[in-house]
Every structure is written in C-alpha cells, then in structure tokens.
Coordinates of C-alpha atoms in Angstrom, one line a residue:
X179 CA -49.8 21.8 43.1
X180 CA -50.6 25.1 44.4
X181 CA -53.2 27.6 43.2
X182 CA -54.8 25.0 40.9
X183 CA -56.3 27.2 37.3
X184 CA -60.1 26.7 36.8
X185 CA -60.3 25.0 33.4
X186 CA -64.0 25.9 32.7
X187 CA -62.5 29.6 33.3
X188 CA -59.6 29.3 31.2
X189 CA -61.0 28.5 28.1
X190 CA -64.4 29.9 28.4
X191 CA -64.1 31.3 25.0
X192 CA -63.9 27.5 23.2
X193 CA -61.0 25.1 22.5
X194 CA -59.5 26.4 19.5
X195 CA -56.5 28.6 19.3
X196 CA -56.6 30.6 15.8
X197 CA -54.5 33.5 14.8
X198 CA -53.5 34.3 18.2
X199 CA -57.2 34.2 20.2
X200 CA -59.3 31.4 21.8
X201 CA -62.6 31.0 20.0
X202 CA -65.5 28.3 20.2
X203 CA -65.5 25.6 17.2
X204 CA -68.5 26.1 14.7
X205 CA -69.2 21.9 13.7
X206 CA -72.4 22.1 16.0
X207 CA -70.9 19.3 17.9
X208 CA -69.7 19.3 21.9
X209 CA -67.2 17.0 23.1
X210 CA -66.4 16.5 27.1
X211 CA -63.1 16.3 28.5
X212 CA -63.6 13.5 31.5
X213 CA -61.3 12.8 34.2
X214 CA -60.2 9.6 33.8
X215 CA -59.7 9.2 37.7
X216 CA -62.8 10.3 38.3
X217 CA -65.6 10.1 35.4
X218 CA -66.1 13.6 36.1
X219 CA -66.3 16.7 33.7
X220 CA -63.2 18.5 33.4
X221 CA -64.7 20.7 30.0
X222 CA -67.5 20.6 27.5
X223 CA -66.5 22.1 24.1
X224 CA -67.7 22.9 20.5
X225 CA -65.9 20.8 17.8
X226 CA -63.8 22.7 14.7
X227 CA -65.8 22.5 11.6
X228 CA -64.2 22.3 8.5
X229 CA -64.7 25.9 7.8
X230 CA -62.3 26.5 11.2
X231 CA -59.8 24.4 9.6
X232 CA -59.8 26.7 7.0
X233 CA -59.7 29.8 8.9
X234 CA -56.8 28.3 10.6
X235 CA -55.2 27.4 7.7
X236 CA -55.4 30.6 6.1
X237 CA -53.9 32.4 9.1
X238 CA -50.9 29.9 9.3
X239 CA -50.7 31.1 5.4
X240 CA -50.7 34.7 6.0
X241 CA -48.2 34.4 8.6
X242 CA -45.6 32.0 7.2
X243 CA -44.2 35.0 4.3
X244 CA -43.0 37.0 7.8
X245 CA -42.0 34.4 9.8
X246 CA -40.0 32.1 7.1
X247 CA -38.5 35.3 6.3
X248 CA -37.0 35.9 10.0
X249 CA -33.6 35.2 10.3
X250 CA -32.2 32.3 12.4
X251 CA -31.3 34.5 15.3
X252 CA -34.4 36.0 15.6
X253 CA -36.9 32.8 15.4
X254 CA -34.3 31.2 18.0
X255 CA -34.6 34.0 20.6
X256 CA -38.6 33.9 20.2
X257 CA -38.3 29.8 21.5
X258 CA -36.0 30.4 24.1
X259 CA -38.5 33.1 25.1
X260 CA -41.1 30.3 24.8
X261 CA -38.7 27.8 27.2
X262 CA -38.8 30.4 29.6
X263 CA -42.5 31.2 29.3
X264 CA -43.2 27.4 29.5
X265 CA -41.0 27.2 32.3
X266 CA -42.6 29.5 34.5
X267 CA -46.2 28.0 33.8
X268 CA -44.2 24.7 34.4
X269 CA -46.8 24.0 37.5
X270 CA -50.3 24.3 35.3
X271 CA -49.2 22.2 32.7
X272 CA -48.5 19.4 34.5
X273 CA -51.8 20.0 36.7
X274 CA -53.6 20.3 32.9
X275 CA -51.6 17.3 31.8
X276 CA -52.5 15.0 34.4
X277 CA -56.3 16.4 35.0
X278 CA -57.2 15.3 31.0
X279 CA -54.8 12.2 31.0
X280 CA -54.6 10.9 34.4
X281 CA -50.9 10.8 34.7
X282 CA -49.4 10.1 37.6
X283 CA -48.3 14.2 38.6
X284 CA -44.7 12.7 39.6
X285 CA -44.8 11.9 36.1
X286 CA -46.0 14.9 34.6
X287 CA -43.9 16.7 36.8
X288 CA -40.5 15.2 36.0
X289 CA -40.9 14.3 32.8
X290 CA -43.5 15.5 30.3
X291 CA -43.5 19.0 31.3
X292 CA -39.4 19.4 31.4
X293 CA -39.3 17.5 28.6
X294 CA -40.6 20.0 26.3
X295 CA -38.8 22.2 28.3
X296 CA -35.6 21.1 27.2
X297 CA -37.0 20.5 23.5
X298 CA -38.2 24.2 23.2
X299 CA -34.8 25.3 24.1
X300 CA -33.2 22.8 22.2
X301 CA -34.9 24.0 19.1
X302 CA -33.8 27.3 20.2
X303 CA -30.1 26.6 19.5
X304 CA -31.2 24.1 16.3
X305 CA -33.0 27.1 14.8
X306 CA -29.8 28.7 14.2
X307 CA -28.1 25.2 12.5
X308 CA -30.3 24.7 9.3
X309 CA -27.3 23.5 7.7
X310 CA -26.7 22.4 3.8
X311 CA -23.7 21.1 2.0
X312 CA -20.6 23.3 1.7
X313 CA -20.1 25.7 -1.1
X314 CA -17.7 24.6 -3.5
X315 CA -16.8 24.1 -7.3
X316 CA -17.8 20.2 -7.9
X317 CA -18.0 20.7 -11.9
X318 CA -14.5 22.7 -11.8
X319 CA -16.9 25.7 -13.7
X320 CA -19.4 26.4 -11.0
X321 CA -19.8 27.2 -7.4
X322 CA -22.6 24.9 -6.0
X323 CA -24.1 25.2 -2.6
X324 CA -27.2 24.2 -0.4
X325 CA -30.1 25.9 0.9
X326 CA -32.5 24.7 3.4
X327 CA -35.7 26.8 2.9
X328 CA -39.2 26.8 5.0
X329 CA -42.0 24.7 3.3
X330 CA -45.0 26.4 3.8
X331 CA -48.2 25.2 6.3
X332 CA -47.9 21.8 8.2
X333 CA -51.0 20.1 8.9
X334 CA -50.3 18.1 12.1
X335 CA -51.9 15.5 14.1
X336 CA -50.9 14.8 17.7
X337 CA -52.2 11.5 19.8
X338 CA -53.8 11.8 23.2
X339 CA -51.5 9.7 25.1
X340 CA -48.5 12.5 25.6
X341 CA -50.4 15.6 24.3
X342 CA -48.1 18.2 25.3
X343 CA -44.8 16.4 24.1
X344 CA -46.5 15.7 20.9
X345 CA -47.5 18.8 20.3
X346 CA -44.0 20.2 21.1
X347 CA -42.5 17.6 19.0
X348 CA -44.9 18.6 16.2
X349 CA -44.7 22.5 16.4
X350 CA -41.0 22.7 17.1
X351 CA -38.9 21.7 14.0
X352 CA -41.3 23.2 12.4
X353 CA -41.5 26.2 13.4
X354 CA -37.5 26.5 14.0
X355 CA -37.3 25.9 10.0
X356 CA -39.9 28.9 9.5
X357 CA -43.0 27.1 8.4
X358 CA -46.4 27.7 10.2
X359 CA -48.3 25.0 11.7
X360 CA -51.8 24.3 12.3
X361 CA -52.0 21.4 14.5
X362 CA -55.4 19.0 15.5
X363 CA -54.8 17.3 18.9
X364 CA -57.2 14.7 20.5
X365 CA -60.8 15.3 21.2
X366 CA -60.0 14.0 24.5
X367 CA -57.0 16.0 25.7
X368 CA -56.3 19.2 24.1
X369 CA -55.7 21.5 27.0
X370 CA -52.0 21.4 26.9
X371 CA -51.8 21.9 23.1
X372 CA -54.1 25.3 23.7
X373 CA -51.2 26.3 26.6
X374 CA -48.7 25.7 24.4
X375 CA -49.9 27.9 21.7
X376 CA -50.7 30.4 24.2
X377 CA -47.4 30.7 26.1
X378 CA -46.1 30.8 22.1
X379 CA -47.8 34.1 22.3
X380 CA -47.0 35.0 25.4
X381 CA -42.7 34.9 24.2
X382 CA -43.5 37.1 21.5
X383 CA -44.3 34.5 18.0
X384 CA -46.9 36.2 15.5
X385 CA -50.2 35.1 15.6
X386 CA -50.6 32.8 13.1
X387 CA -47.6 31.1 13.1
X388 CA -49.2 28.6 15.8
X389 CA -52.7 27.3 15.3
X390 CA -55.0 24.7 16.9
X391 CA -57.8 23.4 15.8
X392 CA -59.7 20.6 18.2
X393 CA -61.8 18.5 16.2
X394 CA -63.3 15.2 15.3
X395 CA -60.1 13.0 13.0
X396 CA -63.1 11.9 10.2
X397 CA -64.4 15.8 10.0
X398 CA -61.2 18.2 10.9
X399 CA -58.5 16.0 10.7
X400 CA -59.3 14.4 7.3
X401 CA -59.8 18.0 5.9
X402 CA -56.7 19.1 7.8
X403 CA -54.1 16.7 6.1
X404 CA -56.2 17.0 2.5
X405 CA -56.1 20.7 2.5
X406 CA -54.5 22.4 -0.6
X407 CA -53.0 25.2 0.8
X408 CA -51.0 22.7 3.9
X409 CA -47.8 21.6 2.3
X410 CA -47.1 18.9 5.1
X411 CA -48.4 16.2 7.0
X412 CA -46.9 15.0 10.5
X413 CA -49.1 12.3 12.1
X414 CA -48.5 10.3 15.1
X415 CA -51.2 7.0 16.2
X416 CA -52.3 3.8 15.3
X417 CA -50.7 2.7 12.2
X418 CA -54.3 1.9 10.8
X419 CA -55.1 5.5 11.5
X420 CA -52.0 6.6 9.5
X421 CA -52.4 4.1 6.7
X422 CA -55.7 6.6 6.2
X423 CA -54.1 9.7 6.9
X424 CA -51.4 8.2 4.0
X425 CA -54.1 8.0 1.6
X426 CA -55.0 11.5 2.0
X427 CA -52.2 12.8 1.8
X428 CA -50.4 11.4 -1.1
X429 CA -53.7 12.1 -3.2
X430 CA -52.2 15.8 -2.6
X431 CA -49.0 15.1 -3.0
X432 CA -47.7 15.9 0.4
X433 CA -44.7 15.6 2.0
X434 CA -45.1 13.2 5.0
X435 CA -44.4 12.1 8.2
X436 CA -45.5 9.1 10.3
X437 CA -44.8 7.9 13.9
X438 CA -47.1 5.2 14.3
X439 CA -47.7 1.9 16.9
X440 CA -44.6 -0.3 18.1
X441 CA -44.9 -3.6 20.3
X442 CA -41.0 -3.3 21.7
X443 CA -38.9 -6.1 22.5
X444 CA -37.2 -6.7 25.6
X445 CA -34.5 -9.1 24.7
X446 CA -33.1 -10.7 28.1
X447 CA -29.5 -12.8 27.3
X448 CA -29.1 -15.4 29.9
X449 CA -25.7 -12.7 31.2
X450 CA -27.6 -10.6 32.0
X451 CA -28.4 -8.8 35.6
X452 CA -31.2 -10.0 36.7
X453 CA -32.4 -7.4 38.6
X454 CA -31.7 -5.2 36.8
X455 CA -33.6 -6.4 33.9
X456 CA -36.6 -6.9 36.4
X457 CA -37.0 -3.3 37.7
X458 CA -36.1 -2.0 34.0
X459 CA -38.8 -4.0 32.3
X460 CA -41.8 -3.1 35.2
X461 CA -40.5 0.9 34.5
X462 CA -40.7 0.4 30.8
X463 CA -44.2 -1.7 30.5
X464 CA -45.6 0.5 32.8
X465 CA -44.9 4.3 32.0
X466 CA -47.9 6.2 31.9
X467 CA -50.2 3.5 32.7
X468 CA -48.5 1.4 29.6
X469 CA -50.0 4.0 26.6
X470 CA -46.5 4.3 25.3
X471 CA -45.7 3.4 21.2
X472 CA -42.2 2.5 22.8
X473 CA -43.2 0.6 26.0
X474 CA -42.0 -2.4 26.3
X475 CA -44.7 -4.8 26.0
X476 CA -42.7 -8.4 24.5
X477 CA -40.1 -9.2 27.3
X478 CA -37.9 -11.8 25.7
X479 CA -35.9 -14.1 27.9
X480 CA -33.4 -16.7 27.3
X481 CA -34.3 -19.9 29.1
X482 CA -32.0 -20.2 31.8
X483 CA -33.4 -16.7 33.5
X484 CA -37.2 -17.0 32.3
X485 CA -38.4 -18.3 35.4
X486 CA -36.8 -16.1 37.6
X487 CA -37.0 -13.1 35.4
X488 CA -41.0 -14.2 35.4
X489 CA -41.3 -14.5 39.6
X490 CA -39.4 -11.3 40.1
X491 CA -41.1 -8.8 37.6
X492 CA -44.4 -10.3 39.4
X493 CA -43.2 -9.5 42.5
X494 CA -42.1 -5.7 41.4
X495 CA -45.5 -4.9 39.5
X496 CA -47.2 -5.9 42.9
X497 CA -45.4 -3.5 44.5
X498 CA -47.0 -1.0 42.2
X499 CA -49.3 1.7 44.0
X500 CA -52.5 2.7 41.9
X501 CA -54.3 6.1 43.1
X502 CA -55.2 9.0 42.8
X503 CA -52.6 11.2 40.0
X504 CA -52.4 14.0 41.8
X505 CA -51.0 12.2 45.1
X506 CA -47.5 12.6 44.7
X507 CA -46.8 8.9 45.7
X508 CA -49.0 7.1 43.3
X509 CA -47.0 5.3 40.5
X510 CA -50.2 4.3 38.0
X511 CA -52.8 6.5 37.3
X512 CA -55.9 5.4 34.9
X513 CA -56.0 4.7 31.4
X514 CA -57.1 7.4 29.7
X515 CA -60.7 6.8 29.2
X516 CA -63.3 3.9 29.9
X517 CA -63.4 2.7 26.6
X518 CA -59.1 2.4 26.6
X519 CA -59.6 0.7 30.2
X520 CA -62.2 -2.0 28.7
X521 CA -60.1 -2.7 25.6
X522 CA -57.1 -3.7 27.3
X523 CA -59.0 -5.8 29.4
X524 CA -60.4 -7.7 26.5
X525 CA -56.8 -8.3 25.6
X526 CA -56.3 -10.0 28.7
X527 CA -58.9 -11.6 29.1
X528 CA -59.0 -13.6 25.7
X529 CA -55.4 -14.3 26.5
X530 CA -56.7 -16.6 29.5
X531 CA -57.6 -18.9 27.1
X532 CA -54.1 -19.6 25.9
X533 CA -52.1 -18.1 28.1
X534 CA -51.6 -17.6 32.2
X535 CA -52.1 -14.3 33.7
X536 CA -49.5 -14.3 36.7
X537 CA -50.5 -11.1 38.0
X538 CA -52.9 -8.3 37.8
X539 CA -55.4 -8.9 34.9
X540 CA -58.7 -7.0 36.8
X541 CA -60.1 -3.5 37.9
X542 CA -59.7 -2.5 40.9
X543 CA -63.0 -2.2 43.8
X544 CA -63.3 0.6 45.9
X545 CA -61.9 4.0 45.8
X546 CA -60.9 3.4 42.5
X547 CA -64.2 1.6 40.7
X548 CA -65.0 4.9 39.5
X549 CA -62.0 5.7 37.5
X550 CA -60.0 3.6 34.0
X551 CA -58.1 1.9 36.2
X552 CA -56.4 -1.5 35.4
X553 CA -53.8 -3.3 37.6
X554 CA -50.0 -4.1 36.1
X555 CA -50.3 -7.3 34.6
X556 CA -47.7 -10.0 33.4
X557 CA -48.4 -12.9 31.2
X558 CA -46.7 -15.9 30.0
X559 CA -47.3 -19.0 28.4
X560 CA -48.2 -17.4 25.3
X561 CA -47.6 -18.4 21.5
X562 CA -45.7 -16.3 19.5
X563 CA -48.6 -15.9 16.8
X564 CA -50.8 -14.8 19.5
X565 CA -53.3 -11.8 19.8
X566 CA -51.2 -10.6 23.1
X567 CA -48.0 -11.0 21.5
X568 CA -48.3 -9.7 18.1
X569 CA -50.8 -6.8 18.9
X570 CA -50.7 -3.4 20.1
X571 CA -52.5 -3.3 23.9
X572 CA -51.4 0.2 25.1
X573 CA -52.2 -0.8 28.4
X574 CA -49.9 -1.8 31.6
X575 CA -49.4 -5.4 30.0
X576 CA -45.9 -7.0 29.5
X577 CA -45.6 -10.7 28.1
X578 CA -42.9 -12.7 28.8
X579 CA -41.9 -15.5 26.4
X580 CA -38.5 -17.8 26.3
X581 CA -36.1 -18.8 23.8
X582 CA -33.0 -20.4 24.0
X583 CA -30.4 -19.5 21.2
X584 CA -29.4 -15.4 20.5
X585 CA -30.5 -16.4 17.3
X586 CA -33.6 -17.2 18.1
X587 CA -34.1 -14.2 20.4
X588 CA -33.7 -11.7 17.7
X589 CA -35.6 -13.5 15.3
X590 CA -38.0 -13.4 17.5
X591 CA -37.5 -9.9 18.0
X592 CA -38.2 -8.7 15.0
X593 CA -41.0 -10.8 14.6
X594 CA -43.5 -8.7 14.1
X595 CA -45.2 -6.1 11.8
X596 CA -43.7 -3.1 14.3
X597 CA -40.0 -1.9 14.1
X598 CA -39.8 1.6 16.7
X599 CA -37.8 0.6 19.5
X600 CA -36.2 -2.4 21.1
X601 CA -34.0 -2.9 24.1
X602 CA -31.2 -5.6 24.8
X603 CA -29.8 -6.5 28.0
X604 CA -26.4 -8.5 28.4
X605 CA -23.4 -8.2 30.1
X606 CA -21.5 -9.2 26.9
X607 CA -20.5 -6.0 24.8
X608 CA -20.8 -7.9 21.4
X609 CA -23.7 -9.9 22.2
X610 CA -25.5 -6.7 23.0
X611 CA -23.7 -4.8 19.7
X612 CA -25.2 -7.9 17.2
X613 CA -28.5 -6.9 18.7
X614 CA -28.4 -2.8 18.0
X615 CA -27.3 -4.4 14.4
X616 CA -29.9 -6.8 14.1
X617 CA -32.9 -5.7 15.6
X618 CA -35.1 -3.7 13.0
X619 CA -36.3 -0.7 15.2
X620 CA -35.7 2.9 14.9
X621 CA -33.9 3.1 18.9
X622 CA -32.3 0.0 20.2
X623 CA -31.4 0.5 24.0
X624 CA -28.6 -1.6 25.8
X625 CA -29.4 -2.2 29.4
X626 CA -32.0 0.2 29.9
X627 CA -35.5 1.2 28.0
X628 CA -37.1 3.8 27.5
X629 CA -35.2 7.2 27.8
X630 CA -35.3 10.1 25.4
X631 CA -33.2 13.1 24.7
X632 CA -34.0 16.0 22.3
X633 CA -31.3 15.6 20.7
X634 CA -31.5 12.1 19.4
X635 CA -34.2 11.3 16.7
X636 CA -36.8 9.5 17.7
X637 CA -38.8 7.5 14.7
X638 CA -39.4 4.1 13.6
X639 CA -38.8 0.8 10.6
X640 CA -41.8 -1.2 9.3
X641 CA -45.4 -0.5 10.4
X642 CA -43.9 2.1 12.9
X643 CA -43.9 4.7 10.2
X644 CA -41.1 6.7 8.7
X645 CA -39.3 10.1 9.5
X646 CA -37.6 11.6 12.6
X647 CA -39.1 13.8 15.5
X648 CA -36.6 15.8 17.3
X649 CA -33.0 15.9 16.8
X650 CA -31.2 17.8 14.3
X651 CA -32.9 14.9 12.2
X652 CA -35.9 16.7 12.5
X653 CA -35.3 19.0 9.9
X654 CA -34.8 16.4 7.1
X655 CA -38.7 16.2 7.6
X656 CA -39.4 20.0 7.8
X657 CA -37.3 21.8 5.2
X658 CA -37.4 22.0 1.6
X659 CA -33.6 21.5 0.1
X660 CA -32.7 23.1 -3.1
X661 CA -29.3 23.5 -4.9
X662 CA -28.3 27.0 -6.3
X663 CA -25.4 26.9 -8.9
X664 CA -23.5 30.0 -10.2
X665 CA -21.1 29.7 -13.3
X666 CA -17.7 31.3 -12.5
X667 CA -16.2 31.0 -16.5
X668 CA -18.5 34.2 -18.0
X669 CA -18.4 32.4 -21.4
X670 CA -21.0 32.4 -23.9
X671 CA -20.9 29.7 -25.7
X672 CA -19.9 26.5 -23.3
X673 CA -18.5 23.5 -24.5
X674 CA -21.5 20.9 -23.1
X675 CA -24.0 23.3 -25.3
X676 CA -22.0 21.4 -28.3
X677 CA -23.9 18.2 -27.0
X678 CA -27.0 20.1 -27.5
X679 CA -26.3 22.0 -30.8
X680 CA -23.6 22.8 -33.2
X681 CA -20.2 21.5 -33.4
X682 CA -16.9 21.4 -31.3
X683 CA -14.5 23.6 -32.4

C-alpha cells in the first residue's frame, strides 16, 4: 500500500468536518475506532453534540444561496475536479477503508474506492441533465414548462458497512442538484466520509456545502433528521432504525428517503448452470464478509439441482481464504466489530437446532482469535418461517432451501418482509423474464448477483424502503419540481373567470 498516512496524525484536530475545517465534537463523549482484524485502536474521538449539529447545519444553510445558484457547468466541473482529487488519493482511501472496516484491500481496491470514482464523475455529467418536461402550450393559451430547483439542507445518514460509497451516494445527487448536505456516518467508521469531504475541498467546492458531523444516532442523528432548518432526510440501515428515523421525520414534514435491510433471493431453475450458479452464489453471500443489504443470503433451488448445488457451494466456501485485509490474497476479512461477529454467530447457532450447518459455522483459533472473524457458512434443512430464513444476519451466511414448481420458487421468493434485490438463474429466457416480472425487489439480476453501475438506480419494495440512490433517478429524490405557466392571449377578462364571476357574453 505504500507510504501508509498516520490516522492519529490526520485527524488530530477531531472527527468532524464543518464549514471546510476539522474540529473536535463538543458531546463530552469519546468513541474508539477498533481494527476489526486486530482489536486494536485505530482512533479515539470526541462525539458531535447537538450544538455541532447545528453549527453544521447552519453552515450547509449559508452556503446553499451560492451554491444552488451555480450554474450546471460550473457545479459539474467542481465534481470532476473531485473524481480527480479522489483519484489521486485513490491509495489512502482504500488503506482508511479497510483499516476501520476490515475489508479485504483487494476489495477496497477494486471496488469501493473506483466505485465512487466513477459515481463522482458520473454526477459530474448528471449535474448538467436536471431535466423537466418540455415547454409547450398544453391549455392552447399558455406556455407551460418544468423547473427542477435545489431543495435546501439534506440531513443524511450513512451505514458503516460501505462508508465511503454511502457517503458518495448520499452527498452526490445532492449536491449535483445544488443542495448542501450535512451528513452523520457511523460511530465506528467515519474516516472515509471525513476524506471525502476533504478532497471536496481540495477540487475547489465552498465550504459549507459539504459537512460531517460524527456522532451518536440517539443524540446527533435524531437531532440531525428533526432539524428545522434540514429540508431532507436520506437514511440507509436496518429497517427498524429507519422506521425511527420515519417518525422523525414526517413529524417535520420532510421529504424522505430510505434504503433499508433486504434478505435477497437466489432463485436456482433446475436449467440452470450449475456451476455457475455455485461460484456466483459463494461471491454474492460472501462480499465483504456478508454485511451487504443486497447479498444473497436465501439461495433457492429447484429440487433436481439442490443436492448438488448444496455439495458444490460447500466445497467453494471452503476454498475461501480468511486473513489478514491488507494481504492482497485474503478473500474474507472480519466482520466489522466483536459485537457484529457474535450476533451472527447466534444466528447460526440457534439454527442448529432446526437446521444443519454444512460448513463453517465457528471462529477461527490462532492468528485470527484476536480479530471478528467468522468462517463462510452454508445451511440447509431449514423451514421457511425460520429465524435464518426470514431474518437479516449480515454475516457470511447463505441458506439453501428446495422447491420444486417455478411457482413455488417465486412465491417463495417473495416471501418475506424485504423486497431490494433478487437474482434468477436459468437457461430459459422466459423463465428467467417471469421472474424479473414477479419477483417484488427493487434490482432483479439474471444469471449473476450482485453488480452495480452508477448509472442504474439502486433502491428497494416493501421493508427495503423507498427512493433511488444513483442514477439519473437520483434526482427524483433530491430536487424540488415546480411548474411555471405564462399566458400568451394578453386578455383581461378570460373566458374561465366567467366560471368564477359574471356572465358569458
């Protein structure tokens, strides 16, 4: 990795990024930032208070009159300098990245860090496509046309399990629209999120138009998304964490925006390549360490291929090779804390006594005691109606159940209270169509799982929330439409005002 930055050095002066400067949070409360390979400290910092919510707020509020008022052009050229900034500090963010989270660096590498790469530049060129309808006379008497205008101050929430996508998928659309953005990462990895808004500066944004705030979700982030003068609420977690954040926010009146938890289906039709369906299903269970909303984590398979679909993915996940993230051969790095580790493990654990772990299911001994490390583990035998099945584990879990009629498969599909992605894998071009029809989830892959691109939206049905990050999409979420409407007759007195008053002539 190079000349490696010394993180107690780089943000000596706190974990907050407000108006353009790192400062220390004034709550009165530290937090540590632990290496999840290691248990040891990466960073002790002071927690926002409310009071630096508001300070951040009000900057994000002083800024947004300049910055909404930019034109197109000129708030796309500051993000593609920002692609270019992030680009050239491509190397420490994937060293912070995997240092707070424990990703695998071949991960962090070659797909979070070019990832918000390509959606900085991508909102680059989207900056200058705020499109509305096309000006025309609809009534026959008036020109009508659409404006997409800024909102005002977003109040955003990012998860801890891809911190700097989530804060490029927060602060993106919305700045590209011309809103400002203060936005509260996760008390355990908010390193990225602070390099983010510093390269913002570093290509040239105002300060104020990017803020972060690094707090405690019941102290900053409740008065975060209940603030009066924050027009917008983008959250991404656990769905009960955003049924909360709902309340808050609709008490305010707040336009919002939820990504929440998934349990994805992996449908397998009895067509379908075997092999391919093994080595795509350990891939998609597994990405970083299974703490993935769209992971697939219910591998459905029809009855004919079950057995051997079960022996093979076994065989593959033992294969796997757990270590230390920044060894560029590891595949599986920890979970991102202790606590994460020992709850997936209880998962698995119950599940014993009604189902049968094949594989995996334990914490490694010896180089590795130390760190949240959990082996790839694949069960079956379970019941539909199960704990394993029907809840979120955000771990490196994948259960396998059978069915036997494509009916049955996508009823079972569908099955439960989660609807953000899906995959279906078959041979058969209209078995696999009825699927993307059928399947209630917000992306429905054929034959693979798992990729993203920025410019497809990425969002979910059901108890996966509502709204769209990235894409074009995005900006349904982020901009306020209004209609303008110019009379072209000049006349005075207008034949509708006779429905009002007076008579027709």
């Amino acid at each position: 990795m190079g000349n490696r930055f010394q993180v107690k050095d780089r943000f000596a002066d706190g974990a907050q990024y407000i108006d353009g400067q790192l400062r220390s949070g004034t709550s009165g409360q530290s937090h540590t930032i632990v290496n999840p390979a290691t248990g040891e400290e990466v960073l002790t910092y002071e927690l926002a208070s409310t009071a630096d919510v508001d300070e951040a707020v009000a900057a994000a509020k002083r800024a947004f009159p300049a910055w909404s008022a930019a034109t197109p052009g000129e708030r796309s050229d500051a993000l593609h300098r920002l692609a270019a900034v992030l680009a050239e500090q491509a190397e420490d963010f994937a060293y912070a990245e995997s240092l707070q989270c424990g990703k695998p660096i071949k991960l962090s590498t070659e797909f979070d860090v070019p990832g918000t790469i390509d959606n900085t530049a991508f909102f680059a060129g989207a900056a200058r496509h705020l499109q509305g309808q096309a000006a025309a006379e609809y009534s026959g008497d008036h020109t009508s046309y659409v404006r997409r205008e800024a909102i005002g101050v977003v109040g955003s929430i990012a998860p801890w399990n891809y911190p700097l996508q989530m804060a490029a998928w927060k602060i993106l659309p919305a700045i590209a629209a011309g809103n400002t953005i203060v936005l509260k990462p996760a008390e355990l990895t908010p390193l990225t999120s602070l390099m983010f808004a510093q390269a913002a500066k570093d290509a040239g944004l105002p300060d104020g138009v990017v803020n972060i705030v690094t707090g405690a979700g019941r102290d900053a982030g409740e008065h975060l998304v209940g603030h009066p003068d924050v027009v917008m609420t983008s959250f991404t977690g656990s769905t009960a964490v955003g049924k909360r954040v709902a309340e808050i926010a609709t008490a305010t009146v707040k336009r919002l925006h939820l990504e929440l938890g998934g349990k994805a289906p992996f449908l397998v039709f009895d067509d379908a390549d075997l092999e391919a369906a093994a080595h795509g299903a350990v891939a998609a269970s597994l990405i970083n360490t299974g703490q993935d909303c769209t992971a697939a984590t219910r591998a459905y398979v029809q009855r004919p291929l079950h057995d051997a679909f079960v022996a093979r993915v076994a065989e593959l996940m033992e294969t796997v090779r757990l270590g230390d993230p920044f060894d560029p051969a590891t595949d599986l790095g920890p979970l991102v804390s202790h606590a994460q580790r020992d709850r997936v493990a209880g998962f698995v654990e119950r599940a014993r006594g009604y189902a049968t772990v094949v594989t995996g299911g334990e914490v490694p001994g010896g180089e590795l005691a130390e760190g949240a490390y959990y082996r790839p583990t694949l069960v079956s035998g379970a019941a539909q109606d199960s704990e394993v099945v029907q809840s979120e584990i955000f771990g490196p879990v994948l259960v396998v159940l059978p069915f036997d009629t494509d009916d049955e498969g996508i009823e079972l599909a569908n099955d439960t209270p989660y609807g953000l992605a899906a995959s279906a894998w078959s041979r058969d071009v209209y078995r696999a169509g009825r699927a993307t029809r059928e399947i209630k989830a917000g992306c429905v892959w054929v034959n693979d799982h798992i990729p993203i691109i920025s410019e497809m939206p990425h969002g979910g049905y059901k108890a996966s929330g509502f709204g769209k990050d990235m894409s074009a999409y995005s900006f349904e979420e982020y901009t306020q439409v209004k209609h303008v409407m110019y009379d072209n007759t000049a006349v005075a007195a207008k034949d509708w005002h006779r429905t009002i008053f007076g008579d027709r002539t």
